[in-house]
Coordinates of C-alpha atoms in Angstrom, one line a residue:
Chain A
M1 CA 0.0 0.0 0.0
A2 CA 1.3 3.4 -1.0
E3 CA 2.9 5.4 1.7
V4 CA 2.8 9.2 1.1
T5 CA 6.4 10.0 1.9
D6 CA 9.2 12.2 0.6
L7 CA 11.0 11.4 -2.6
R8 CA 14.4 11.2 -0.9
E9 CA 13.2 8.4 1.4
A10 CA 11.4 6.7 -1.4
V11 CA 14.4 6.5 -3.7
A12 CA 16.7 5.6 -0.8
G13 CA 14.5 2.7 0.2
L14 CA 13.3 1.4 -3.2
V15 CA 16.0 2.1 -5.8
H16 CA 19.2 0.1 -5.5
D17 CA 22.5 0.0 -7.4
G18 CA 22.2 -2.6 -10.1
D19 CA 18.4 -2.4 -10.4
A20 CA 16.4 -2.4 -13.6
V21 CA 14.6 0.9 -13.4
A22 CA 11.8 2.3 -15.6
L23 CA 11.0 6.0 -15.5
E24 CA 8.1 6.3 -17.9
G25 CA 6.2 9.2 -19.4
F26 CA 5.4 9.6 -23.1
T27 CA 6.6 13.2 -23.5
H28 CA 3.9 14.0 -20.9
L29 CA 4.4 13.7 -17.1
I30 CA 8.1 12.8 -17.3
P31 CA 9.4 12.0 -13.8
T32 CA 12.3 14.5 -13.8
A33 CA 12.3 15.1 -10.0
A34 CA 12.7 11.4 -9.4
A35 CA 15.5 11.1 -12.0
H36 CA 17.4 13.9 -10.3
E37 CA 17.0 12.3 -6.9
I38 CA 18.5 9.0 -8.3
I39 CA 21.4 11.0 -9.6
R40 CA 21.8 12.9 -6.3
Q41 CA 22.0 9.6 -4.4
G42 CA 24.7 8.4 -6.8
R43 CA 23.0 5.1 -8.0
K44 CA 25.2 3.0 -10.3
D45 CA 25.0 0.1 -12.7
L46 CA 21.3 0.6 -13.4
T47 CA 19.5 -0.9 -16.3
L48 CA 17.5 2.0 -17.5
I49 CA 14.3 1.1 -19.3
R50 CA 12.2 3.6 -21.2
M51 CA 10.4 3.8 -24.5
T52 CA 11.5 7.4 -25.1
P53 CA 14.7 8.2 -23.3
D54 CA 15.0 12.0 -23.4
L55 CA 16.6 14.6 -21.2
I56 CA 16.4 12.7 -17.9
Y57 CA 18.1 9.6 -19.3
D58 CA 20.6 11.8 -21.1
Q59 CA 21.4 13.2 -17.6
M60 CA 21.5 9.8 -15.9
I61 CA 23.6 8.3 -18.6
G62 CA 26.0 11.3 -18.6
M63 CA 26.4 11.0 -14.8
G64 CA 27.3 7.4 -15.1
C65 CA 24.2 5.9 -13.4
A66 CA 23.5 3.4 -16.2
R67 CA 25.1 0.2 -17.4
K68 CA 22.5 -0.6 -19.9
L69 CA 19.6 1.1 -21.7
V70 CA 16.5 -0.7 -23.0
F71 CA 14.6 1.6 -25.3
S72 CA 12.8 2.3 -28.6
W73 CA 13.5 6.0 -29.4
G74 CA 16.2 8.2 -27.9
G75 CA 16.1 11.9 -28.7
N76 CA 15.5 15.4 -27.5
P77 CA 11.9 15.7 -28.7
G78 CA 11.3 18.6 -31.0
V79 CA 15.0 19.6 -30.8
G80 CA 17.4 16.9 -32.0
S81 CA 20.0 14.5 -30.6
L82 CA 20.7 13.4 -27.0
H83 CA 24.4 14.1 -26.9
R84 CA 25.2 12.3 -23.6
F85 CA 23.4 9.2 -24.9
R86 CA 25.3 9.4 -28.2
D87 CA 28.6 10.0 -26.5
A88 CA 28.1 6.9 -24.3
I89 CA 27.2 4.8 -27.3
E90 CA 29.7 6.3 -29.8
N91 CA 32.6 6.8 -27.3
D92 CA 31.9 4.8 -24.1
W93 CA 31.8 8.1 -22.1
P94 CA 31.6 8.2 -19.1
V95 CA 31.2 4.4 -19.0
P96 CA 30.2 1.9 -21.7
L97 CA 26.5 1.7 -22.3
E98 CA 25.0 -1.6 -23.4
I99 CA 21.9 -1.1 -25.4
E100 CA 18.8 -3.3 -26.1
E101 CA 16.8 -1.7 -28.8
H102 CA 13.2 -2.3 -29.8
S103 CA 10.3 -0.6 -31.6
H104 CA 7.6 1.2 -29.6
A105 CA 5.2 -1.6 -30.4
G106 CA 7.7 -4.1 -29.0
M107 CA 8.4 -2.2 -25.9
A108 CA 4.7 -1.5 -25.2
N109 CA 3.9 -5.2 -25.6
R110 CA 6.8 -6.2 -23.3
Y111 CA 5.3 -4.0 -20.6
V112 CA 1.8 -5.6 -21.2
A113 CA 3.3 -9.1 -20.8
G114 CA 5.1 -8.0 -17.7
A115 CA 2.0 -6.5 -16.2
S116 CA 0.1 -9.7 -17.1
N117 CA 2.7 -12.0 -15.5
L118 CA 3.3 -13.7 -18.9
P119 CA 6.8 -14.6 -20.0
F120 CA 6.5 -12.9 -23.4
A121 CA 4.2 -11.0 -25.8
V122 CA 3.6 -11.6 -29.5
L123 CA 3.2 -9.1 -32.3
R124 CA 3.4 -8.6 -36.0
G125 CA 6.5 -6.6 -36.7
Y126 CA 10.2 -6.6 -36.9
V127 CA 10.2 -9.1 -39.8
G128 CA 12.6 -7.9 -42.6
T129 CA 14.1 -5.2 -40.4
D130 CA 17.7 -5.4 -38.9
L131 CA 16.4 -5.1 -35.3
P132 CA 16.3 -8.9 -34.7
K133 CA 19.9 -9.1 -35.9
V134 CA 21.2 -6.8 -33.1
T135 CA 18.6 -7.4 -30.4
S136 CA 18.5 -10.9 -28.9
T137 CA 15.2 -10.2 -27.2
I138 CA 13.3 -10.5 -30.5
A139 CA 12.6 -14.0 -31.7
P140 CA 10.1 -15.8 -34.0
V141 CA 7.3 -17.8 -32.6
T142 CA 4.7 -20.0 -34.3
C143 CA 1.0 -19.7 -33.4
P144 CA -0.1 -23.2 -32.2
F145 CA -3.6 -22.7 -33.7
T146 CA -3.0 -21.2 -37.1
G147 CA 0.7 -21.9 -37.8
E148 CA 1.3 -18.2 -38.4
E149 CA 4.8 -17.0 -37.6
L150 CA 4.9 -14.0 -35.3
M151 CA 7.5 -12.2 -33.3
A152 CA 7.9 -12.8 -29.6
V153 CA 9.4 -10.3 -27.2
P154 CA 10.1 -11.1 -23.5
A155 CA 8.2 -9.5 -20.6
L156 CA 9.6 -6.4 -18.9
N157 CA 9.4 -6.6 -15.2
P158 CA 11.4 -3.6 -13.8
D159 CA 12.7 -3.9 -10.3
V160 CA 11.2 -0.5 -9.8
S161 CA 9.0 1.8 -12.0
I162 CA 8.6 5.5 -11.4
I163 CA 5.9 7.7 -12.9
H164 CA 4.8 11.2 -12.4
A165 CA 1.0 12.0 -12.1
Q166 CA -1.2 15.0 -11.6
Q167 CA -2.8 14.0 -8.3
A168 CA -3.0 11.5 -5.5
D169 CA -5.8 11.4 -2.9
S170 CA -4.9 11.1 0.8
R171 CA -5.1 7.3 0.6
G172 CA -2.5 7.2 -2.2
N173 CA -4.7 6.5 -5.2
V174 CA -3.0 8.1 -8.2
A175 CA -4.8 10.0 -11.0
I176 CA -3.4 10.7 -14.5
W177 CA -5.4 12.5 -17.2
G178 CA -4.7 13.5 -20.8
I179 CA -2.0 11.4 -22.4
S180 CA -1.3 8.5 -20.1
G181 CA 1.1 6.7 -22.5
I182 CA 2.6 3.6 -21.0
Q183 CA 2.5 4.6 -17.3
K184 CA -0.2 2.1 -16.3
E185 CA 1.7 -0.8 -17.8
A186 CA 5.0 0.4 -16.4
A187 CA 3.6 0.6 -12.9
L188 CA 1.8 -2.7 -13.0
S189 CA 4.7 -4.6 -14.5
A190 CA 7.2 -3.5 -11.8
R191 CA 8.2 -5.3 -8.6
R192 CA 8.1 -1.9 -6.8
A193 CA 6.5 1.3 -7.9
I194 CA 6.8 5.0 -7.0
A195 CA 4.6 7.8 -8.1
T196 CA 5.4 11.5 -7.8
V197 CA 2.5 13.8 -8.0
E198 CA 1.8 17.5 -8.4
E199 CA -0.4 17.6 -5.4
V200 CA -2.4 15.5 -2.9
V201 CA -6.2 16.2 -2.9
E202 CA -8.8 15.0 -0.5
E203 CA -11.0 13.4 -3.2
L204 CA -10.1 12.7 -6.8
T205 CA -12.5 14.3 -9.3
P206 CA -13.1 13.2 -12.9
H207 CA -11.1 14.7 -15.8
P208 CA -11.2 13.8 -19.5
F209 CA -9.3 10.6 -20.4
Q210 CA -8.4 10.0 -16.7
I211 CA -7.1 6.8 -15.3
V212 CA -6.7 6.0 -11.7
L213 CA -4.0 3.6 -10.4
P214 CA -5.1 2.3 -7.0
A215 CA -2.9 2.9 -4.0
V216 CA -2.1 -0.8 -3.8
V217 CA -0.1 -0.5 -7.0
F218 CA 2.5 1.8 -5.3
D219 CA 5.1 1.4 -2.6
A220 CA 5.5 5.2 -2.2
V221 CA 3.8 8.4 -3.4
A222 CA 5.7 11.6 -3.1
V223 CA 4.5 15.2 -3.8
E224 CA 6.8 17.0 -6.2
P225 CA 5.2 20.1 -7.7
K226 CA 6.6 20.9 -11.2
G227 CA 8.2 17.4 -10.9
A228 CA 7.8 16.8 -14.6
H229 CA 9.4 20.0 -15.8
P230 CA 10.5 20.6 -18.6
S231 CA 7.8 18.3 -19.9
Y232 CA 4.2 19.2 -19.0
A233 CA 1.5 18.2 -16.7
D234 CA -1.9 18.6 -18.3
G235 CA -4.0 20.9 -16.1
Y236 CA -0.9 22.3 -14.3
Y237 CA 1.7 23.6 -16.7
D238 CA 2.8 23.5 -20.3
R239 CA 5.9 22.0 -21.9
D240 CA 8.9 24.4 -21.4
N241 CA 10.4 24.5 -24.8
V242 CA 13.0 27.1 -23.7
F243 CA 14.5 24.4 -21.5
Y244 CA 14.5 21.7 -24.2
E245 CA 16.4 24.0 -26.5
A246 CA 18.7 25.3 -23.8
W247 CA 19.6 21.6 -23.0
D248 CA 21.1 21.1 -26.5
P249 CA 24.4 23.1 -26.0
I250 CA 24.8 21.9 -22.4
G251 CA 24.4 18.2 -23.3
R252 CA 26.7 18.6 -26.3
D253 CA 29.8 19.4 -24.2
R254 CA 31.2 17.0 -21.5
E255 CA 32.5 19.9 -19.3
A256 CA 29.5 22.1 -19.7
F257 CA 27.3 19.1 -18.8
R258 CA 29.3 18.1 -15.7
S259 CA 29.4 21.6 -14.3
W260 CA 25.7 22.1 -15.0
M261 CA 24.8 18.9 -13.2
E262 CA 27.1 19.7 -10.3
Q263 CA 25.7 23.2 -9.9
H264 CA 22.0 22.5 -10.3
V265 CA 21.4 18.9 -9.4
L266 CA 24.2 17.7 -7.1
G267 CA 24.4 21.1 -5.6
T268 CA 20.8 21.3 -4.6
E269 CA 18.9 19.5 -1.9
N270 CA 15.7 18.8 -3.7
F271 CA 13.7 19.5 -6.8
G272 CA 12.2 22.8 -5.5
E273 CA 15.7 24.1 -4.9
Y274 CA 16.9 22.8 -8.3
F275 CA 14.0 24.6 -10.0
R276 CA 14.8 27.9 -8.5
S277 CA 18.4 27.4 -9.5
V278 CA 17.7 26.8 -13.2
R279 CA 15.1 29.5 -13.2
G280 CA 17.8 31.9 -12.0
E281 CA 19.8 31.0 -15.1
G282 CA 17.0 31.9 -17.5
M283 CA 16.6 28.3 -18.6
V284 CA 12.9 28.3 -17.7
A285 CA 10.2 29.9 -19.8
K286 CA 8.6 32.9 -18.2
Chain B
M1 CA 14.6 29.8 -45.5
T2 CA 14.6 30.4 -49.2
A3 CA 14.1 28.2 -52.2
N4 CA 17.4 27.0 -53.4
R5 CA 18.8 23.8 -54.8
G6 CA 17.1 22.9 -58.1
M7 CA 14.8 25.9 -58.0
G8 CA 14.9 28.7 -60.5
E9 CA 17.0 31.8 -60.1
A10 CA 14.0 34.2 -59.8
A11 CA 12.9 34.8 -56.3
A12 CA 10.2 32.1 -55.7
P13 CA 7.1 33.2 -53.9
Y14 CA 7.3 30.0 -51.8
T15 CA 10.2 27.8 -50.5
A16 CA 11.1 24.3 -51.6
D17 CA 10.1 23.1 -48.1
E18 CA 6.7 24.7 -48.5
M19 CA 6.3 23.0 -51.9
M20 CA 7.2 19.7 -50.3
T21 CA 4.7 20.1 -47.5
V22 CA 1.9 21.2 -49.8
A23 CA 2.6 18.3 -52.2
A24 CA 2.6 15.8 -49.3
S25 CA -0.6 17.2 -47.9
R26 CA -2.4 16.6 -51.2
E27 CA -1.6 12.9 -51.0
L28 CA -3.9 12.6 -47.9
R29 CA -7.5 11.9 -48.9
D30 CA -10.4 13.2 -46.9
G31 CA -11.7 10.7 -44.3
A32 CA -8.5 8.7 -44.1
V33 CA -7.3 7.4 -40.8
C34 CA -3.7 8.6 -40.8
F35 CA -0.9 7.6 -38.3
V36 CA 1.3 10.7 -38.2
G37 CA 4.9 11.2 -37.3
I38 CA 6.2 14.4 -35.7
G39 CA 7.9 17.0 -37.8
L40 CA 7.3 17.3 -41.6
P41 CA 4.5 14.6 -41.7
S42 CA 2.6 16.3 -38.9
E43 CA 2.9 19.6 -40.7
A44 CA 1.6 18.1 -44.0
A45 CA -1.2 16.2 -42.3
N46 CA -2.5 19.2 -40.5
L47 CA -2.3 21.3 -43.7
A48 CA -4.4 18.6 -45.3
R49 CA -6.9 18.8 -42.5
A50 CA -7.1 22.6 -42.9
T51 CA -7.6 22.4 -46.7
H52 CA -9.1 19.5 -48.5
A53 CA -9.3 16.8 -45.9
P54 CA -11.1 18.1 -42.8
G55 CA -12.5 14.7 -42.1
C56 CA -9.2 12.8 -41.8
V57 CA -8.6 11.1 -38.5
L58 CA -5.1 11.9 -37.2
I59 CA -3.5 9.3 -34.9
Y60 CA -0.3 10.1 -33.0
E61 CA 1.6 7.2 -31.3
S62 CA 1.2 8.7 -27.9
G63 CA -2.4 7.5 -28.1
T64 CA -4.4 10.4 -29.5
V65 CA -7.1 9.4 -32.0
G66 CA -8.8 12.1 -34.0
A67 CA -6.3 14.7 -32.9
K68 CA -7.1 18.3 -34.0
P69 CA -4.2 20.4 -32.9
D70 CA -4.7 24.1 -33.5
V71 CA -0.9 24.5 -33.5
L72 CA 1.7 22.0 -34.6
P73 CA 2.8 19.6 -31.8
L74 CA 6.5 19.9 -30.7
S75 CA 6.5 16.4 -29.4
I76 CA 4.5 13.2 -29.9
G77 CA 2.8 13.6 -26.6
D78 CA 2.1 17.3 -26.8
G79 CA -0.9 18.5 -25.0
V80 CA -2.5 20.1 -28.1
L81 CA -2.9 16.5 -29.4
A82 CA -5.1 15.5 -26.5
A83 CA -7.0 18.7 -26.2
H84 CA -9.5 18.2 -29.0
A85 CA -9.0 14.5 -29.7
D86 CA -11.9 12.2 -30.3
S87 CA -10.2 9.8 -27.9
V88 CA -7.0 9.3 -26.0
V89 CA -5.9 5.7 -25.5
S90 CA -2.8 4.0 -24.1
V91 CA 0.3 3.3 -26.1
P92 CA -0.3 -0.5 -26.2
E93 CA -3.8 0.1 -27.4
I94 CA -2.8 2.5 -30.3
F95 CA -0.3 -0.1 -31.6
N96 CA -2.3 -3.2 -31.0
Y97 CA -6.0 -2.3 -31.4
W98 CA -5.5 0.4 -34.1
L99 CA -2.3 -0.1 -36.1
Q100 CA -1.8 -3.9 -35.9
A101 CA -5.6 -4.5 -36.2
G102 CA -5.6 -2.7 -39.6
R103 CA -7.6 0.4 -38.6
V104 CA -5.0 2.7 -40.1
D105 CA -5.3 3.7 -43.8
V106 CA -2.1 5.8 -44.2
G107 CA 1.1 5.9 -42.3
F108 CA 2.9 9.2 -42.7
L109 CA 6.6 8.9 -42.0
G110 CA 9.8 10.9 -42.1
A111 CA 13.2 9.3 -42.2
A112 CA 16.9 9.9 -41.8
Q113 CA 17.8 7.8 -44.8
V114 CA 15.9 5.9 -47.5
D115 CA 17.0 3.5 -50.2
R116 CA 15.6 2.9 -53.7
F117 CA 12.9 0.6 -52.4
G118 CA 11.7 2.9 -49.7
N119 CA 13.3 1.1 -46.9
I120 CA 14.0 3.4 -44.0
N121 CA 16.9 3.9 -41.6
T122 CA 16.5 5.9 -38.4
T123 CA 18.9 3.8 -36.2
V124 CA 22.6 4.3 -37.1
V125 CA 24.9 5.5 -39.8
G126 CA 27.9 3.2 -39.9
D127 CA 28.5 0.0 -38.0
Y128 CA 25.8 -0.7 -35.4
Q129 CA 28.3 -1.5 -32.6
H130 CA 30.5 1.5 -33.4
P131 CA 28.3 3.9 -35.2
K132 CA 29.5 7.0 -37.0
V133 CA 26.2 8.6 -36.1
R134 CA 23.8 7.3 -33.5
L135 CA 20.2 8.2 -34.6
P136 CA 17.1 8.2 -32.3
G137 CA 16.0 4.7 -33.3
A138 CA 12.8 3.0 -34.4
G139 CA 10.1 4.6 -32.4
G140 CA 6.7 3.6 -33.9
A141 CA 8.0 3.5 -37.5
P142 CA 8.6 -0.3 -38.1
E143 CA 5.0 -1.3 -37.3
I144 CA 3.6 1.8 -39.1
A145 CA 5.5 0.7 -42.2
A146 CA 4.3 -2.9 -41.7
S147 CA 0.7 -2.4 -40.9
A148 CA -0.7 0.8 -42.4
R149 CA -2.5 0.1 -45.6
E150 CA -0.2 2.5 -47.4
V151 CA 2.8 4.7 -46.4
I152 CA 3.7 8.2 -47.4
I153 CA 7.3 9.2 -46.8
M154 CA 8.6 12.8 -46.7
L155 CA 12.3 13.5 -46.8
R156 CA 14.4 16.4 -48.1
H157 CA 16.3 15.3 -51.2
K158 CA 20.0 15.0 -50.2
R159 CA 22.7 12.6 -51.3
R160 CA 23.5 11.6 -47.7
A161 CA 19.8 10.8 -47.1
F162 CA 19.1 9.0 -50.4
V163 CA 21.6 6.2 -50.2
E164 CA 22.6 3.2 -52.3
R165 CA 22.8 1.0 -49.2
L166 CA 21.3 1.6 -45.8
S167 CA 23.5 1.1 -42.7
F168 CA 20.5 -0.3 -41.0
V169 CA 17.0 -1.3 -42.1
T170 CA 14.8 0.1 -39.3
S171 CA 11.5 0.0 -41.2
V172 CA 10.7 -2.1 -44.3
G173 CA 9.5 -0.5 -47.5
H174 CA 9.6 -2.7 -50.5
G175 CA 12.4 -4.8 -49.2
A176 CA 14.7 -6.0 -52.0
G177 CA 12.1 -5.0 -54.6
G178 CA 9.7 -7.0 -56.7
G179 CA 7.5 -9.3 -54.5
S180 CA 9.9 -9.4 -51.6
R181 CA 7.7 -7.3 -49.3
D182 CA 4.8 -9.7 -49.9
D183 CA 7.0 -12.6 -48.7
L184 CA 7.3 -10.9 -45.3
G185 CA 3.6 -11.3 -44.8
Y186 CA 2.8 -7.7 -43.9
P187 CA -0.8 -6.6 -44.4
G188 CA 0.1 -3.1 -45.7
A189 CA 1.1 -2.2 -49.2
G190 CA 4.2 -0.3 -48.2
P191 CA 5.3 3.1 -49.4
T192 CA 3.1 4.4 -52.3
V193 CA 4.8 7.7 -52.6
L194 CA 8.0 9.6 -51.4
I195 CA 7.7 13.4 -51.5
T196 CA 10.9 15.4 -51.4
D197 CA 11.7 19.1 -51.8
L198 CA 12.5 18.4 -55.5
G199 CA 9.8 16.1 -56.6
V200 CA 7.6 13.1 -56.2
L201 CA 8.8 9.4 -56.4
R202 CA 6.5 6.4 -56.7
P203 CA 7.3 2.7 -56.8
D204 CA 7.5 1.0 -60.2
P205 CA 4.5 -1.4 -60.3
E206 CA 6.8 -4.3 -61.1
T207 CA 10.2 -3.8 -59.6
R208 CA 8.9 -1.5 -56.8
E209 CA 11.9 0.8 -57.3
L210 CA 11.2 4.4 -56.5
T211 CA 10.8 6.4 -59.7
L212 CA 10.8 10.1 -60.1
V213 CA 7.4 10.8 -61.6
A214 CA 7.1 14.5 -61.1
L215 CA 9.3 17.5 -60.4
H216 CA 8.3 20.5 -58.4
P217 CA 8.4 23.8 -60.4
G218 CA 12.0 24.9 -61.0
A219 CA 13.5 21.5 -60.0
T220 CA 15.4 19.5 -62.7
V221 CA 16.1 15.9 -63.4
E222 CA 19.8 16.6 -63.1
G223 CA 19.3 18.3 -59.7
A224 CA 17.4 15.3 -58.5
R225 CA 20.0 12.8 -59.8
E226 CA 22.7 14.9 -58.2
A227 CA 20.9 14.7 -54.8
T228 CA 20.3 10.9 -55.0
G229 CA 23.0 8.4 -53.9
W230 CA 21.8 5.7 -56.4
N231 CA 21.2 5.8 -60.1
L232 CA 17.8 7.4 -59.9
K233 CA 15.1 6.0 -62.2
V234 CA 13.2 8.7 -63.9
A235 CA 9.8 8.3 -65.6
D236 CA 9.8 8.8 -69.4
D237 CA 8.0 12.1 -69.1
P238 CA 8.0 13.3 -65.6
G239 CA 5.2 15.8 -64.8
T240 CA 5.3 19.0 -62.9
T241 CA 3.8 19.5 -59.5
E242 CA 1.1 22.1 -59.3
P243 CA 2.6 25.0 -57.4
P244 CA 1.0 25.8 -54.0
T245 CA -2.2 27.7 -54.3
E246 CA -2.5 31.0 -52.5
R247 CA -4.9 29.3 -50.0
E248 CA -2.5 26.4 -49.3
L249 CA 0.4 28.8 -48.7
E250 CA -1.7 31.1 -46.5
L251 CA -3.0 28.2 -44.4
L252 CA 0.5 26.7 -44.1
R253 CA 2.1 29.9 -43.1
D254 CA -0.8 30.7 -40.7
L255 CA -0.3 27.3 -39.1
K256 CA 3.4 27.9 -38.6
A257 CA 3.0 31.4 -37.4
R258 CA 0.4 30.3 -34.8
T259 CA 2.7 27.6 -33.7
E260 CA 5.6 30.0 -33.4
A261 CA 3.5 32.5 -31.4
A262 CA 2.2 29.8 -29.1
R263 CA 5.6 28.3 -28.4
G264 CA 7.6 31.5 -28.3
G265 CA 10.4 29.6 -30.1
S266 CA 11.2 27.3 -32.9
T267 CA 8.8 25.0 -34.8
R268 CA 11.4 22.4 -35.4
G269 CA 10.5 18.8 -35.0
T270 CA 12.2 15.5 -35.1
E271 CA 10.7 12.3 -36.5
T272 CA 9.5 9.8 -34.1

C-alpha cells in the first residue's frame, strides 16, 4: 500500500544499485524530479528502461548511473539528438553503455506481458528489419492454432518503475489524465513502484481521459510540484520549450554538462531548490 | 529559409520546403485514418486537415485518436494533441488495437535515410556496434511501415539521405524490390509515394523501385539525380507538380505562425 512519503526516502529505500529501473512518461508527465533524486543519491549500474529516453536519461547516462539502456526512441523531442546518450554509445563516455533496442510496439507489448505476468508477448512486426539481428530479445514464434509465424518479445518486469502523475488522494490512489502513455503498464509490471504527483487532494474528481491507479499498486507516493518539468502536466503547466532548446548546447559538451549537473542537481537538496536554481539562469520559460 | 537547390534563379514566392509540405498534404485523402509522425509529416497532415481533408482522422503514437491540434505539436505527446482529440488511449492500445488491427489507412513517416525501395533507416549511420552517427532509433515506424494500408514518406532530397545502401533497415518499405515485401507477410502495401523538396517518387509497379514521376516547379532531373545516392530511375515524361495555391500557402504559413507564437520559439520537429 502506498505510503505518502518524501522522494528522498522513497528513492533511498526502493531504488538500489544494479536495479532495472523504468521511469516512464510519453513526453507528458516525465518524472524529472525522481530522476534527479536518483542522480543525487549516486545510483550506479542501473539498467534504464524507457520507450522514449530523453533529457532525464541523457542526464542519468551522462552522470554514469547506467550500465544498460532498454529503449525504442532516444532523442530530445522537437529539438534533436541526445548528446550524452550518443557520447556513451559512440565513445563509451563516461562508461560503456550496453543497449537493447526495440520498436515502440515491441516495448509496449513487453510491458503488457510484464503487467500480465506472462513470459512474453507476440506481435506482427520486426520481420525484414535489422532489429532482430542486433537485439537478442526478439525471436520468431509460431501460433499453435494457425501456424502463423509471429515475433515474440520477453516481458519487462522492472525492479522499480517510477511515474509522475497529476494527483493522488490522501489514501495514495493516483490519477493521470490527458495522455497516459505507457505509465499504467510500467507501474503494474514492476516489482516496486513509486509515483510522484503535483499535489495530494482530499478526493479525486473526474477529468477527460483519466485513469486511476489504485494505492495498492504503489510502494511510495511523493509530492513534487513541477516534478515533470520541462515536460508538461496537463492541467498544471505546459511543456517548457525554452529548457528543451537550452539543453542542447549543455548536453553537447562534457565539461558544460558536468558543471551544469554539479551546480543545479548535485548542488541542490531537492527539486524545488533545483527549479529555483535553473530559473535563476534563465533556462525556464517565463 | 529560401528556395534553393534545383529551384529557378528568380525569387520564388514560396520555398522548396513549402512546396514539399503542400505536395505531401495533397496525398492525404479526406476521411482517411492517418498515423502521423512528428515534424514534416505532422505539418503536412495538419495542412491537409485545414484544406481538402477536414474529415481525416489523425492518430499520433502517444495514443491520441482524431487529434485536431490548432498549432503544430512539438513532441509526440504534446498537450495540443489530446486537447480536442476524439479519444485518448494507451500506447499498447494504439499499436495493437489500431495499427496492428488494420484500422490505419495511411502511415505518414519521415526518415533519416531511405533507399531505392523505400526502406528506412532511423537507427545508425555506420556500424551498429561502433556507429559513426547514432540516430534516435525505431520509435513507432517499423510497425507503421508494416501495418498501415499504405505509407507516405517525406524527406528532403539530399545525397546523404538517399543512399545506395542503408547502414541499418529500421522499417521495411519494398524490401529488395519485386514481390519481396509480400513474402514478409505484412498486411500493408508499403510506401506508395515519397515526397521530397525536389519532386515526387512512386514505386514502379513491377520492380517496386522508387521512380521520379514529377518535379516541383523549378527543379530539374539533373538536380534530383545529383541529390540521389543511387542511379535514380526517372519516368519517361515526368510531370510538374502544381505549385502551391494561395490558399494552401496562406494556411500553411498561418499554421506555422500560430505555432511559433504559441511556443515563443522554434517549430522544429524530429521524426519519431
